[in-house]
Amino acid sequence: MMVWLILLPLLWASLAFMLGPSRGVWPAIAGLVAQLWLAFALAAEIVGSGAAMHAVGGWGAPLGIDLVADGLSAAMLLLTQCIALPLAVYAHAYFKRDDPARNYFWPLVGFLLAGLNALFLSADLFNIYVTLELLGLAAVGLVAAGGGAQQIAAALRYLFATLVGSGAYLLGVALIYGTYGTVSTVTLVSLIGADAPDLVWIAGGLMVLGLMLKTALFPFHFWLPPAHGGAPAPVSALLSAVVVKASFYLILRLWVGPFSSLTVVASLVVWFPALLGTLAVFWGSYQAIRAERLKMLIAYSTVAQLGYLFLIFPLLASAGALQAGIMQVFAHGLAKAAMFAAAGTLIKATGQEMVAGLAGVAERLPVTLFAFGLAGITLMGLPPSAGFLAKWQLIELALSQQQWVIAFVVLVGGLLAAVYVFSVLRQAFLLAPADSVVTPVSRTLEWTAFVLAAASVLLGLRGVELMQLVGVT
Amino acid sequence: MTFNELLPLAVLASSLIPGLLIFTLPESWVGLRTTLNLSGALVKLALVLLLIVGVQAGESYGVHFAVLPGLNLAFKADALGLLFITLSAVLWLFTTLYAIGYLEGAPRRSRFFGFFSLCVTATMGIAMAANLFTFFVFYELLTLATFPLVVHRGTEASIRGGMTYLTYTLIGGAVLLTGIVWLHHLLGHTDFAHAGIAAALGSAYDGQLQIIFLLLMIGVGVKAAIVPLHGWLPQAMVAPAPVSALLHAVAVVKAGAFGIVRIVYEVYGIEFAQSLDLLLPLAIFAAVTIVWGSFRALFQDDLKKRLAYSTVSQVSYIVLGITLFGPIGTVGGLVHLVHQGLMKVTLFFCAGNYAETLGIHKVSEMNGAGRRMPLTSIAFTIGALGMIGVPLTAGAVSKAWLIDGASAAGMDWAIWVLWTSSLLNAVYFLPILWRTWFKPIPKAWPAEHIVARGWRETAWLLLLPPMVTAAMTLAAGMFPNNQISPLSWAKLIAEREYVHESIIWTP
Amino acid sequence: MTAGLLFASVGVILFALGVAGVLLLEHLLRRILAFNIMGSGTFLVLVGLAQRNGIADPVPQAMVLTGIVVAVAATALALALARRLYVLTGKLELSQDDEA
């Protein structure tokens, strides 16, 4: 089951490459349906019988590669497939026949998903490096797929950032291997103790910093807005919703796994990510409020929302923090995918990239605007939505550990999100100027965004199963 | 799932499902949309009747779902909730009828009625919430569902009004959330219960509970428009008349007032709240709001703005009644929750009629309107007299109980506040009535849209709702002790809240 | 200082130089070369540190091989993008103003 989650996307990506752009979509969508089913089956199995392991080709570690799935990885796999399938349907309707981005879209998405799924299932540090690079290169390719000068520039900027990030990570891995002679995350948990040599601290620092760069945590976020804001809408959606979460997931994994004894010793270290997260919330929101282009606004909103994820690090002493983090990952993933998809539809229909050009869309494109609004509710953390549950959990954790600042940041961040979400909605509810033209768009575009947005809201009514899944170790 | 669990959900669904269906309807399908609207409203009314009969017979209705481990979305239909549910369900029916008439031929009606139904669903959720978490979920849903209604016209002015509304309510919501989460953290739950849940914590937590109370009151105080949190209400006047009616009488401000009732009675418990010295400051804020709202109303020439300031003042009657420590004040406050709704909805319906029929938006344009629109003006007069507290209207009943409650609680200053407000009410309402009835008809109305046909001064869908609600205002004033009057129901609730006090009903 | 440690130290220095190059240089080709220097530094650390007791450990050798493949792929992608950018804009550097 786990192997197929990695092989399937590789398979349909290659197939799509050979069949060419016009026929590549069908194996992709069929593969994605199967992947979604696999992810659900894996999650159900893990809830039923605990974490699962698979030795690829019958060769176990240290010679072979072990795939390990616990609650956290199963949840991430589930989220990835849940977002990828609607976005694939969306993308099929989005790209015009002569769009250059369409030529490479399907193979690159397949490789991207293979990288993601492999990353979530890997249990050794080097393997993770390879998946990170696969993921990064595919993502850069997707950003560049449009072929415009701006997009190429954004892709190059992104490429350098991601290469430096994974380079730092690999150096950390080298230092760890030099010290302990293993890269298995499971073995390292018991090896790295509170008395670890300085070299391990440096290694940990390099790995976490490198991954922060890839997650676009403030102040490493510089590459994200041009890359996510400039790419075609389905690509922006996929990148903002899941790709940046992959490196966050790794930081979290390392933090509570191999490096857990280090973070206990140095109690101040936990404040470093939280501090950057706080700054990210404020800076990202500020830039989003100032943004004049719709997709830039959404991209900066991603910078802000990623900040929330890093607020959980000082709270990880209680089990709920991990669950709050994953709830936020789900909330933002679903909502941001929906929001970029909706924005793509709005831009396609109005021909306007500016927020100011959206007057009247509430009347002309109600479904899309509804999707945007629902996604906005999740981002603001208003009930009923997954974003609200994440916010609730975070605030309660912060209060129970007397970390007032974190509760404050979460609350103010929600209000700032309201400012930029409603700066779009306010424009949309204005009466359309007489000369505005709205070209009709395919219903598929409108409803796929809606489905994603609705999912982010409905998860807010029933989070029990997800929390149960995340709790399995 | 048993019948008693299903019934509260059905009450929610009876407006949620029609609302969602209406969103998907094309603009031109007027018939189906109207059918959905009205059948939803009627079904809801029938379900609420079932609930009333059941609760009177001692049945308990409730259901809960786990959202997160240890966090439940929980509903119950108890006597207090039913007071609000009944008010909303009845007024929803009339407001819907009115809105159908008001918006005839207007654009974007599917969106309007969709959000309209969502609003009522949120109100029902607030009324039936069985814990603060559920209350908050629907409280914020109400904010979100009313925004598109406030900005419905799509003009710059309406958007500005809507944004002001959002600014106040979202910040208030964040403060409320802080209080709720804090309380949840201390108690492990936030379930409403008779006589409160907060007292169980012990005296070590008194200080924290006082801060939490402040947070909660700021949160719900925004919607209840307590001074200085009232700034959004006059701004929201840009909305169409049925929305204003909904905001002022049925949903938004009432949700705030109802929240205060729930928090004081069923989270803190009235006796515990008194022991923490929480009631007197709240009473003072309410008193200031009552006088300030009435005072500001004096200077408004815009009719709807004058009514808005009047709402600011009148809603705090409810709050004042609750904070008067004693069952009589409680009855006064609770009964005013219903009475104010009936009277204010009448006034807004009438204001809408004047605007739609004759183009009258300002008090100074109302000369002679009574001769041109006698039925509307009679309804308006009843509503206005009720607000002043003239005998035989619903307002007189609430005011009598409030004043008795104040003297029973030994808070004589509150009596002065109530009299001052009545005087101010008279000063800003009586000149309107004078103009309407005794000034000559002008040569031309500002903009006559609807021409009178025989006795029908305006469209019948606009005429019927205010007449019915005006009649209900009179009925509630003339037969306060009837078995099914709001007053009897308020007494029933008060009897259950004051656990340690023997009640002697004086008025 | 053993030979292994020497390799590793040189690797760290190369890595630092490479990172500085990627971040600070303007010309795209130089940045791509700097990335390769950075990668080589890492590989030296991997191979150098793992030489304990004078016997080479085969696992890092395999890792470095994989790493080289990845680096080659990344370099190829970077070169292709840089060439494309040159065709489109006539420049081989990223201007500051296209960030927003």
JSON list of N, CA, C and O in Angstrom, two decimals, chain A residues 7 34 51 75 88 90 116 169 230 257-258 270 337 351 365 376 414 416 418:
[
{"chain": "A", "resi": 7, "resn": "LEU", "atom": "N", "xyz": [4.81, 4.80, -6.03]},
{"chain": "A", "resi": 7, "resn": "LEU", "atom": "CA", "xyz": [4.98, 4.33, -7.40]},
{"chain": "A", "resi": 7, "resn": "LEU", "atom": "C", "xyz": [3.91, 4.88, -8.34]},
{"chain": "A", "resi": 7, "resn": "LEU", "atom": "O", "xyz": [4.19, 5.21, -9.48]},
{"chain": "A", "resi": 34, "resn": "ALA", "atom": "N", "xyz": [-6.97, 6.61, -7.26]},
{"chain": "A", "resi": 34, "resn": "ALA", "atom": "CA", "xyz": [-6.44, 5.44, -6.58]},
{"chain": "A", "resi": 34, "resn": "ALA", "atom": "C", "xyz": [-5.60, 5.84, -5.37]},
{"chain": "A", "resi": 34, "resn": "ALA", "atom": "O", "xyz": [-5.70, 5.24, -4.30]},
{"chain": "A", "resi": 51, "resn": "ALA", "atom": "N", "xyz": [1.05, 2.14, 13.99]},
{"chain": "A", "resi": 51, "resn": "ALA", "atom": "CA", "xyz": [1.96, 2.52, 12.92]},
{"chain": "A", "resi": 51, "resn": "ALA", "atom": "C", "xyz": [2.39, 1.30, 12.09]},
{"chain": "A", "resi": 51, "resn": "ALA", "atom": "O", "xyz": [2.50, 0.19, 12.62]},
{"chain": "A", "resi": 75, "resn": "ALA", "atom": "N", "xyz": [-1.67, 11.26, 8.11]},
{"chain": "A", "resi": 75, "resn": "ALA", "atom": "CA", "xyz": [-2.49, 12.47, 7.99]},
{"chain": "A", "resi": 75, "resn": "ALA", "atom": "C", "xyz": [-1.98, 13.35, 6.86]},
{"chain": "A", "resi": 75, "resn": "ALA", "atom": "O", "xyz": [-2.77, 13.87, 6.05]},
{"chain": "A", "resi": 88, "resn": "ALA", "atom": "N", "xyz": [-6.28, 18.69, -9.61]},
{"chain": "A", "resi": 88, "resn": "ALA", "atom": "CA", "xyz": [-6.02, 18.11, -10.92]},
{"chain": "A", "resi": 88, "resn": "ALA", "atom": "C", "xyz": [-7.23, 18.34, -11.84]},
{"chain": "A", "resi": 88, "resn": "ALA", "atom": "O", "xyz": [-7.09, 18.72, -13.00]},
{"chain": "A", "resi": 90, "resn": "TYR", "atom": "N", "xyz": [-9.37, 20.66, -11.49]},
{"chain": "A", "resi": 90, "resn": "TYR", "atom": "CA", "xyz": [-9.36, 22.10, -11.75]},
{"chain": "A", "resi": 90, "resn": "TYR", "atom": "C", "xyz": [-8.39, 22.45, -12.87]},
{"chain": "A", "resi": 90, "resn": "TYR", "atom": "O", "xyz": [-8.72, 23.18, -13.81]},
{"chain": "A", "resi": 116, "resn": "LEU", "atom": "N", "xyz": [6.58, 14.07, -2.55]},
{"chain": "A", "resi": 116, "resn": "LEU", "atom": "CA", "xyz": [5.87, 14.35, -1.30]},
{"chain": "A", "resi": 116, "resn": "LEU", "atom": "C", "xyz": [5.54, 13.07, -0.55]},
{"chain": "A", "resi": 116, "resn": "LEU", "atom": "O", "xyz": [5.83, 12.93, 0.64]},
{"chain": "A", "resi": 169, "resn": "TYR", "atom": "N", "xyz": [20.63, 21.24, 4.83]},
{"chain": "A", "resi": 169, "resn": "TYR", "atom": "CA", "xyz": [20.08, 20.02, 5.43]},
{"chain": "A", "resi": 169, "resn": "TYR", "atom": "C", "xyz": [21.06, 18.85, 5.23]},
{"chain": "A", "resi": 169, "resn": "TYR", "atom": "O", "xyz": [21.36, 18.11, 6.17]},
{"chain": "A", "resi": 230, "resn": "GLY", "atom": "N", "xyz": [3.28, 34.21, -8.98]},
{"chain": "A", "resi": 230, "resn": "GLY", "atom": "CA", "xyz": [3.46, 34.30, -10.42]},
{"chain": "A", "resi": 230, "resn": "GLY", "atom": "C", "xyz": [3.09, 33.04, -11.18]},
{"chain": "A", "resi": 230, "resn": "GLY", "atom": "O", "xyz": [2.85, 33.10, -12.38]},
{"chain": "A", "resi": 257, "resn": "GLY", "atom": "N", "xyz": [11.25, 14.04, 17.22]},
{"chain": "A", "resi": 257, "resn": "GLY", "atom": "CA", "xyz": [11.91, 12.75, 17.09]},
{"chain": "A", "resi": 257, "resn": "GLY", "atom": "C", "xyz": [13.36, 12.84, 17.52]},
{"chain": "A", "resi": 257, "resn": "GLY", "atom": "O", "xyz": [13.66, 13.00, 18.71]},
{"chain": "A", "resi": 258, "resn": "PRO", "atom": "N", "xyz": [14.31, 12.75, 16.57]},
{"chain": "A", "resi": 258, "resn": "PRO", "atom": "CA", "xyz": [15.74, 12.68, 16.91]},
{"chain": "A", "resi": 258, "resn": "PRO", "atom": "C", "xyz": [16.22, 13.80, 17.82]},
{"chain": "A", "resi": 258, "resn": "PRO", "atom": "O", "xyz": [17.02, 13.57, 18.70]},
{"chain": "A", "resi": 270, "resn": "VAL", "atom": "N", "xyz": [13.24, 26.59, 21.98]},
{"chain": "A", "resi": 270, "resn": "VAL", "atom": "CA", "xyz": [11.86, 26.46, 21.49]},
{"chain": "A", "resi": 270, "resn": "VAL", "atom": "C", "xyz": [11.27, 27.81, 21.11]},
{"chain": "A", "resi": 270, "resn": "VAL", "atom": "O", "xyz": [10.31, 27.88, 20.36]},
{"chain": "A", "resi": 337, "resn": "ALA", "atom": "N", "xyz": [-5.55, 26.15, -1.00]},
{"chain": "A", "resi": 337, "resn": "ALA", "atom": "CA", "xyz": [-5.78, 25.56, -2.33]},
{"chain": "A", "resi": 337, "resn": "ALA", "atom": "C", "xyz": [-7.05, 26.14, -2.93]},
{"chain": "A", "resi": 337, "resn": "ALA", "atom": "O", "xyz": [-7.09, 26.56, -4.09]},
{"chain": "A", "resi": 351, "resn": "GLY", "atom": "N", "xyz": [-10.22, 39.06, -16.26]},
{"chain": "A", "resi": 351, "resn": "GLY", "atom": "CA", "xyz": [-9.06, 39.58, -16.95]},
{"chain": "A", "resi": 351, "resn": "GLY", "atom": "C", "xyz": [-8.29, 40.57, -16.10]},
{"chain": "A", "resi": 351, "resn": "GLY", "atom": "O", "xyz": [-7.39, 41.24, -16.59]},
{"chain": "A", "resi": 365, "resn": "LEU", "atom": "N", "xyz": [-20.01, 35.85, -10.39]},
{"chain": "A", "resi": 365, "resn": "LEU", "atom": "CA", "xyz": [-19.39, 34.55, -10.12]},
{"chain": "A", "resi": 365, "resn": "LEU", "atom": "C", "xyz": [-19.67, 34.15, -8.67]},
{"chain": "A", "resi": 365, "resn": "LEU", "atom": "O", "xyz": [-18.74, 34.02, -7.86]},
{"chain": "A", "resi": 376, "resn": "GLY", "atom": "N", "xyz": [-11.68, 32.05, 3.17]},
{"chain": "A", "resi": 376, "resn": "GLY", "atom": "CA", "xyz": [-11.32, 33.18, 4.03]},
{"chain": "A", "resi": 376, "resn": "GLY", "atom": "C", "xyz": [-11.73, 32.95, 5.47]},
{"chain": "A", "resi": 376, "resn": "GLY", "atom": "O", "xyz": [-10.99, 33.26, 6.40]},
{"chain": "A", "resi": 414, "resn": "GLY", "atom": "N", "xyz": [-5.60, 36.47, 13.51]},
{"chain": "A", "resi": 414, "resn": "GLY", "atom": "CA", "xyz": [-6.92, 36.21, 12.93]},
{"chain": "A", "resi": 414, "resn": "GLY", "atom": "C", "xyz": [-7.57, 37.51, 12.47]},
{"chain": "A", "resi": 414, "resn": "GLY", "atom": "O", "xyz": [-8.16, 37.58, 11.38]},
{"chain": "A", "resi": 416, "resn": "LEU", "atom": "N", "xyz": [-6.02, 40.30, 11.64]},
{"chain": "A", "resi": 416, "resn": "LEU", "atom": "CA", "xyz": [-5.30, 40.82, 10.48]},
{"chain": "A", "resi": 416, "resn": "LEU", "atom": "C", "xyz": [-5.72, 40.06, 9.22]},
{"chain": "A", "resi": 416, "resn": "LEU", "atom": "O", "xyz": [-5.88, 40.65, 8.14]},
{"chain": "A", "resi": 418, "resn": "ALA", "atom": "N", "xyz": [-8.58, 38.86, 8.73]},
{"chain": "A", "resi": 418, "resn": "ALA", "atom": "CA", "xyz": [-9.89, 39.40, 8.36]},
{"chain": "A", "resi": 418, "resn": "ALA", "atom": "C", "xyz": [-9.72, 40.67, 7.52]},
{"chain": "A", "resi": 418, "resn": "ALA", "atom": "O", "xyz": [-10.47, 40.89, 6.57]}
]
